[in-house]
PDB file of C-alpha atoms in Angstrom:
ATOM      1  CA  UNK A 193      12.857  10.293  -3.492  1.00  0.00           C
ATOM      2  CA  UNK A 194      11.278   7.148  -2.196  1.00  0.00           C
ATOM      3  CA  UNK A 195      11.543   4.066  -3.580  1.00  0.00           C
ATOM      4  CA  UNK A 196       8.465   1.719  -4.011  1.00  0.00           C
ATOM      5  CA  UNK A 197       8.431  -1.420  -2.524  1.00  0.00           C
ATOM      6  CA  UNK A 198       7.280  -4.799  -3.838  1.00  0.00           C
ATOM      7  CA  UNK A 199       4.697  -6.560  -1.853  1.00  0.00           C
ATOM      8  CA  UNK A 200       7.186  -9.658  -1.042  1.00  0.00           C
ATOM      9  CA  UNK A 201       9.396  -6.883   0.299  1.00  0.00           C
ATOM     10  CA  UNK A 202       6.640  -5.417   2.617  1.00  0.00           C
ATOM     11  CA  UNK A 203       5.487  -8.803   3.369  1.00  0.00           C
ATOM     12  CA  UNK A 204       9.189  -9.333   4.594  1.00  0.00           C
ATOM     13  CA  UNK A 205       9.116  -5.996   6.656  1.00  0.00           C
ATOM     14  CA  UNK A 206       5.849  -7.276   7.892  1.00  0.00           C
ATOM     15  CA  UNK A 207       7.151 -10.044   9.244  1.00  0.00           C
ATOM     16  CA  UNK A 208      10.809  -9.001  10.629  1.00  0.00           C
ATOM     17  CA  UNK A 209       8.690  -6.372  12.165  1.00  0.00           C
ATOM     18  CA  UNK A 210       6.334  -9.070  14.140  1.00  0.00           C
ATOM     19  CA  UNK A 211       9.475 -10.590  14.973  1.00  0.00           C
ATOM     20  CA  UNK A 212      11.202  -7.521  16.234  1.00  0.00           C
ATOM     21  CA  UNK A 213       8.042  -6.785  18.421  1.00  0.00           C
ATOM     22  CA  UNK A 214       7.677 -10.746  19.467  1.00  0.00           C
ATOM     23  CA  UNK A 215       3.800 -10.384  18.382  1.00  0.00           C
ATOM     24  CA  UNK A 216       2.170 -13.748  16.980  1.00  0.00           C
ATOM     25  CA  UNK A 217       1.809 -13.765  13.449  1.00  0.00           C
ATOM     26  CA  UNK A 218      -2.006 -14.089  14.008  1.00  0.00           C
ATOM     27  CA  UNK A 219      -3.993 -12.517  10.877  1.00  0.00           C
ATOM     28  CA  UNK A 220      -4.828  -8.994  12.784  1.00  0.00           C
ATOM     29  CA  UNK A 221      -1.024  -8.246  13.770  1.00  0.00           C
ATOM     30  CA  UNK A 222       0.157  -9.290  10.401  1.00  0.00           C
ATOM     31  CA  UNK A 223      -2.178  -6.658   8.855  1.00  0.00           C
ATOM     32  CA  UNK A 224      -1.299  -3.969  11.431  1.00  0.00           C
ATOM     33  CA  UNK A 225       2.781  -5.049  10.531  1.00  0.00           C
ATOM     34  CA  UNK A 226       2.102  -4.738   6.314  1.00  0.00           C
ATOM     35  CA  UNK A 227       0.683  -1.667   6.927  1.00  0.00           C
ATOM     36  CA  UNK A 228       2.949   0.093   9.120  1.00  0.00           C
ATOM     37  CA  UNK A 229       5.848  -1.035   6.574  1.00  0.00           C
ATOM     38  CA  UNK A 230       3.804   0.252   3.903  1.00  0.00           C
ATOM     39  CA  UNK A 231       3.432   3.447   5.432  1.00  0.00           C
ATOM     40  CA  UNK A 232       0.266   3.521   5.917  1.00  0.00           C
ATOM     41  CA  UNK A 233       0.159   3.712  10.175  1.00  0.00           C
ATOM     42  CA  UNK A 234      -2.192   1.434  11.637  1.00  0.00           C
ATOM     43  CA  UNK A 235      -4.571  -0.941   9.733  1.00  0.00           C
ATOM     44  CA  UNK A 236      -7.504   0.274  12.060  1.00  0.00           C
ATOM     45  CA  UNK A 237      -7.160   4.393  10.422  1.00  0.00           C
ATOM     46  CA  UNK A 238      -6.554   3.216   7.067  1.00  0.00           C
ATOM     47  CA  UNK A 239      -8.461   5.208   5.105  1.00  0.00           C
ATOM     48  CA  UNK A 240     -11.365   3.427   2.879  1.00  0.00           C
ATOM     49  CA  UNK A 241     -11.507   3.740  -0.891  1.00  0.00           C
ATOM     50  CA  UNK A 242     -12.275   7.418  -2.711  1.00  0.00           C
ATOM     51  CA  UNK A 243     -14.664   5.020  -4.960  1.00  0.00           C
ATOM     52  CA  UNK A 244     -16.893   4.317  -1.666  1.00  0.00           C
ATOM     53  CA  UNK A 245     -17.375   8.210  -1.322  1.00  0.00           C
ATOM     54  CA  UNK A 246     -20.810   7.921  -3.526  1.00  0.00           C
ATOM     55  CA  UNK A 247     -22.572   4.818  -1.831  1.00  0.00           C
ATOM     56  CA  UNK A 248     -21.823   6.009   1.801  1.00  0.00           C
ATOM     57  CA  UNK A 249     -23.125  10.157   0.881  1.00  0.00           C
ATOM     58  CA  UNK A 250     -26.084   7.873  -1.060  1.00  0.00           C
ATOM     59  CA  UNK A 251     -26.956   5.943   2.249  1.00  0.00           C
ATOM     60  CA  UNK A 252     -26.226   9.552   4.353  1.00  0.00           C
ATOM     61  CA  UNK A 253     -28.397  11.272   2.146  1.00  0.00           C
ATOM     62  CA  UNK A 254     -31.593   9.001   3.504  1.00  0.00           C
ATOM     63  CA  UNK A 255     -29.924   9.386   7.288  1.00  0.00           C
ATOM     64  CA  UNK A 256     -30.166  13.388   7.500  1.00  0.00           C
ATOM     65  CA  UNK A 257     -31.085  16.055   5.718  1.00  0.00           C
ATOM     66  CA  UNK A 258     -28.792  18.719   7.214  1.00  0.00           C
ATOM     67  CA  UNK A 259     -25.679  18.970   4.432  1.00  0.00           C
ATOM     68  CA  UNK A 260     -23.118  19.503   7.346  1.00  0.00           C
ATOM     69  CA  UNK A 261     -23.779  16.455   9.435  1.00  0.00           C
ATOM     70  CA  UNK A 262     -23.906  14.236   6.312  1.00  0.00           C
ATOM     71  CA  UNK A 263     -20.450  15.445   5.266  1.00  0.00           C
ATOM     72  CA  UNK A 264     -19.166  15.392   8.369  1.00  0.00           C
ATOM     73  CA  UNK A 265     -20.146  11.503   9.201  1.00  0.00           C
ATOM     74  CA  UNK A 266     -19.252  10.595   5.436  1.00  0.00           C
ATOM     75  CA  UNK A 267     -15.754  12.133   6.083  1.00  0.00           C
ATOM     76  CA  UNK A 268     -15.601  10.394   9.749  1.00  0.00           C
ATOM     77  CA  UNK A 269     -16.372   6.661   7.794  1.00  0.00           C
ATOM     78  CA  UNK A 270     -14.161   7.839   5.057  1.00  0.00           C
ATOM     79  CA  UNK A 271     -11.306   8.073   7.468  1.00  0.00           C
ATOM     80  CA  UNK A 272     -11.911   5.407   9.711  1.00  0.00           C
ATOM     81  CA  UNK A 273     -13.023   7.441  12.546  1.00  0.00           C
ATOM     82  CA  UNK A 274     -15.602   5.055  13.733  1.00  0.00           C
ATOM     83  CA  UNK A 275     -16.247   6.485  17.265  1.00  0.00           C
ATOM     84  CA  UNK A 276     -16.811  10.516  15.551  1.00  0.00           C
ATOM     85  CA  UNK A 277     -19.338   8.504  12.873  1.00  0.00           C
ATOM     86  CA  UNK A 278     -21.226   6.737  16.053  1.00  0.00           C
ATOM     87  CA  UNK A 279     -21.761   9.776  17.223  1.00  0.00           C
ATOM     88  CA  UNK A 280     -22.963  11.333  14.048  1.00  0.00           C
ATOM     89  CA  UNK A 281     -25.280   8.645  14.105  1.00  0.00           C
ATOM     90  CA  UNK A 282     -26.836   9.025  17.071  1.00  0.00           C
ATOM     91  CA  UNK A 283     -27.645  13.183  17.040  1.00  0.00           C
ATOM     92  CA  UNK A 284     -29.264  11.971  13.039  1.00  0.00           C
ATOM     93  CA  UNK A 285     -31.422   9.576  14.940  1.00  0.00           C
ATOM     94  CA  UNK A 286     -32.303  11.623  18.492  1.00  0.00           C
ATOM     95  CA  UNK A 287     -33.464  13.908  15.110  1.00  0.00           C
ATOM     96  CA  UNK A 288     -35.240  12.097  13.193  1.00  0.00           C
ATOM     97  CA  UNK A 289     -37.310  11.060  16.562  1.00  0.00           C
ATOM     98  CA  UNK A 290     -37.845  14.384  17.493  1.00  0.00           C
ATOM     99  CA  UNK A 291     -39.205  14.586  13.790  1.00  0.00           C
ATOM    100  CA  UNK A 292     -41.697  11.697  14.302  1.00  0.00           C
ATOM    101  CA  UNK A 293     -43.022  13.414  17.285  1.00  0.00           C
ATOM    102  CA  UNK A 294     -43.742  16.423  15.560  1.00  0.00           C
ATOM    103  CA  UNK A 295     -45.600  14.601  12.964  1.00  0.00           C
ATOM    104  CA  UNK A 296     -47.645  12.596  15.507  1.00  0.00           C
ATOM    105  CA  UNK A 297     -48.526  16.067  17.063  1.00  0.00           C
ATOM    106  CA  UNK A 298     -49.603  17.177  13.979  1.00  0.00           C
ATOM    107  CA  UNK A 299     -51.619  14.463  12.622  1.00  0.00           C
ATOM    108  CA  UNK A 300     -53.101  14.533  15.824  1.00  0.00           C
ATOM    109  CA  UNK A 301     -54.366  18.066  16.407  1.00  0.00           C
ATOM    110  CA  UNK A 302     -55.158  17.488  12.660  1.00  0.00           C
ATOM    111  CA  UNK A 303     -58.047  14.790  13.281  1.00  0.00           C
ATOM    112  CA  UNK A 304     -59.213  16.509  16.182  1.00  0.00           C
ATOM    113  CA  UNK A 305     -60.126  19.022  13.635  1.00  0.00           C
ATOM    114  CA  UNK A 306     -61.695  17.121  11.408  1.00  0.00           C
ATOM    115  CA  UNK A 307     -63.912  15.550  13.927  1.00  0.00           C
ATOM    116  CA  UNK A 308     -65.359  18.773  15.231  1.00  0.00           C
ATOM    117  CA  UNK A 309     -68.832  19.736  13.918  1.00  0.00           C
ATOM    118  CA  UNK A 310     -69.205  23.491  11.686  1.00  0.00           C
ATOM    119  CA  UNK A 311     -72.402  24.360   9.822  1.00  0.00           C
ATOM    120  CA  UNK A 312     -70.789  25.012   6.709  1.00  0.00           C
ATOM    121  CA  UNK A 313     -67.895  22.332   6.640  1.00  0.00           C
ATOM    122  CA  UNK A 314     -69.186  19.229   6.160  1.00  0.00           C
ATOM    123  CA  UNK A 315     -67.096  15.220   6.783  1.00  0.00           C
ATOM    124  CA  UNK A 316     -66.606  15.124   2.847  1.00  0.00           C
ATOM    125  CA  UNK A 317     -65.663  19.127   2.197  1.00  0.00           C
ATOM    126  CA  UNK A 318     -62.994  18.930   4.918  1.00  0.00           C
ATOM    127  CA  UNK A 319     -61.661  15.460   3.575  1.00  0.00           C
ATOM    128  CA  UNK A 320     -61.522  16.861   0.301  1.00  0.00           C
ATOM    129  CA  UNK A 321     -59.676  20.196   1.903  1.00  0.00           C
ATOM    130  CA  UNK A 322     -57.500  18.038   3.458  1.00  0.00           C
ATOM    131  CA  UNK A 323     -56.488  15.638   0.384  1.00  0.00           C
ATOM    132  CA  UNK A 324     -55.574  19.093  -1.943  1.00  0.00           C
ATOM    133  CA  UNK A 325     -53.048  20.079   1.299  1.00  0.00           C
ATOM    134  CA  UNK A 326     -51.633  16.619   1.140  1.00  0.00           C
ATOM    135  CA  UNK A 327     -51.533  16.336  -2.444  1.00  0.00           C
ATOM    136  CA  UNK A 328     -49.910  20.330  -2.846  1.00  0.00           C
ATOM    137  CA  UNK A 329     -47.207  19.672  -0.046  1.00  0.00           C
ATOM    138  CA  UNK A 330     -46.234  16.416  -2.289  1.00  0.00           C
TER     139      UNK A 330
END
């Protein structure tokens, strides 16, 4: 069974371990030390907090829409996997330009129709078309 540790005694650990390694006891290495002797590997993979789960899916949630890349990026910042969450970041904005592009297209080929003349469609019939589309797609 392992025993727990005070934090003097890993701050000890810490530093016979910076000793050990002859590292300077600059802030960084001391952190990497304290958390090898507390067993948690390197300071750069630690993971973050459970209770930081909800704000990063929260700020996700407004990045993609597609449930598996939002879990997937929230679990690469969850675990400190910062190059797998760049990534993720990227491919959720290449998408959301592709998106914009769409729309532009759209909106687009959209005024292009309303600008073209028809006997029985006049300016204010196919604004008014146009608004009950916008305001049922809402």
């Amino acid at each position: 069974m392992a025993q727990t540790r005070t934090p003097a005694q890993l701050a000890k650990g810490a530093l016979r371990r910076l000793a050990q390694a002859q590292r300077e006891p600059t802030p960084e290495n001391y952190a990497k030390a304290y958390a090898e002797e507390g067993g948690l590997g390197s300071a750069d993979s630690a993971p973050l907090p459970d209770k930081l789960a909800p704000l990063l899916e929260r700020l996700v949630a407004r990045a993609s829409d597609d449930n598996e890349v939002r879990e997937s990026l929230v679990d690469a910042l969850m675990h400190g996997r910062w190059e797998q969450a760049a990534q993720g970041i990227d491919r959720t904005a290449a998408a959301a330009t592709s998106q914009a592009q769409a729309w532009a297209g759209l909106i687009e080929r959209l005024t292009r129709g309303l600008a073209r003349g028809g006997r029985q469609w006049t300016m204010a019939r196919k604004k008014e078309s146009l608004q009950r589309v916008l305001d049922g797609s809402r």
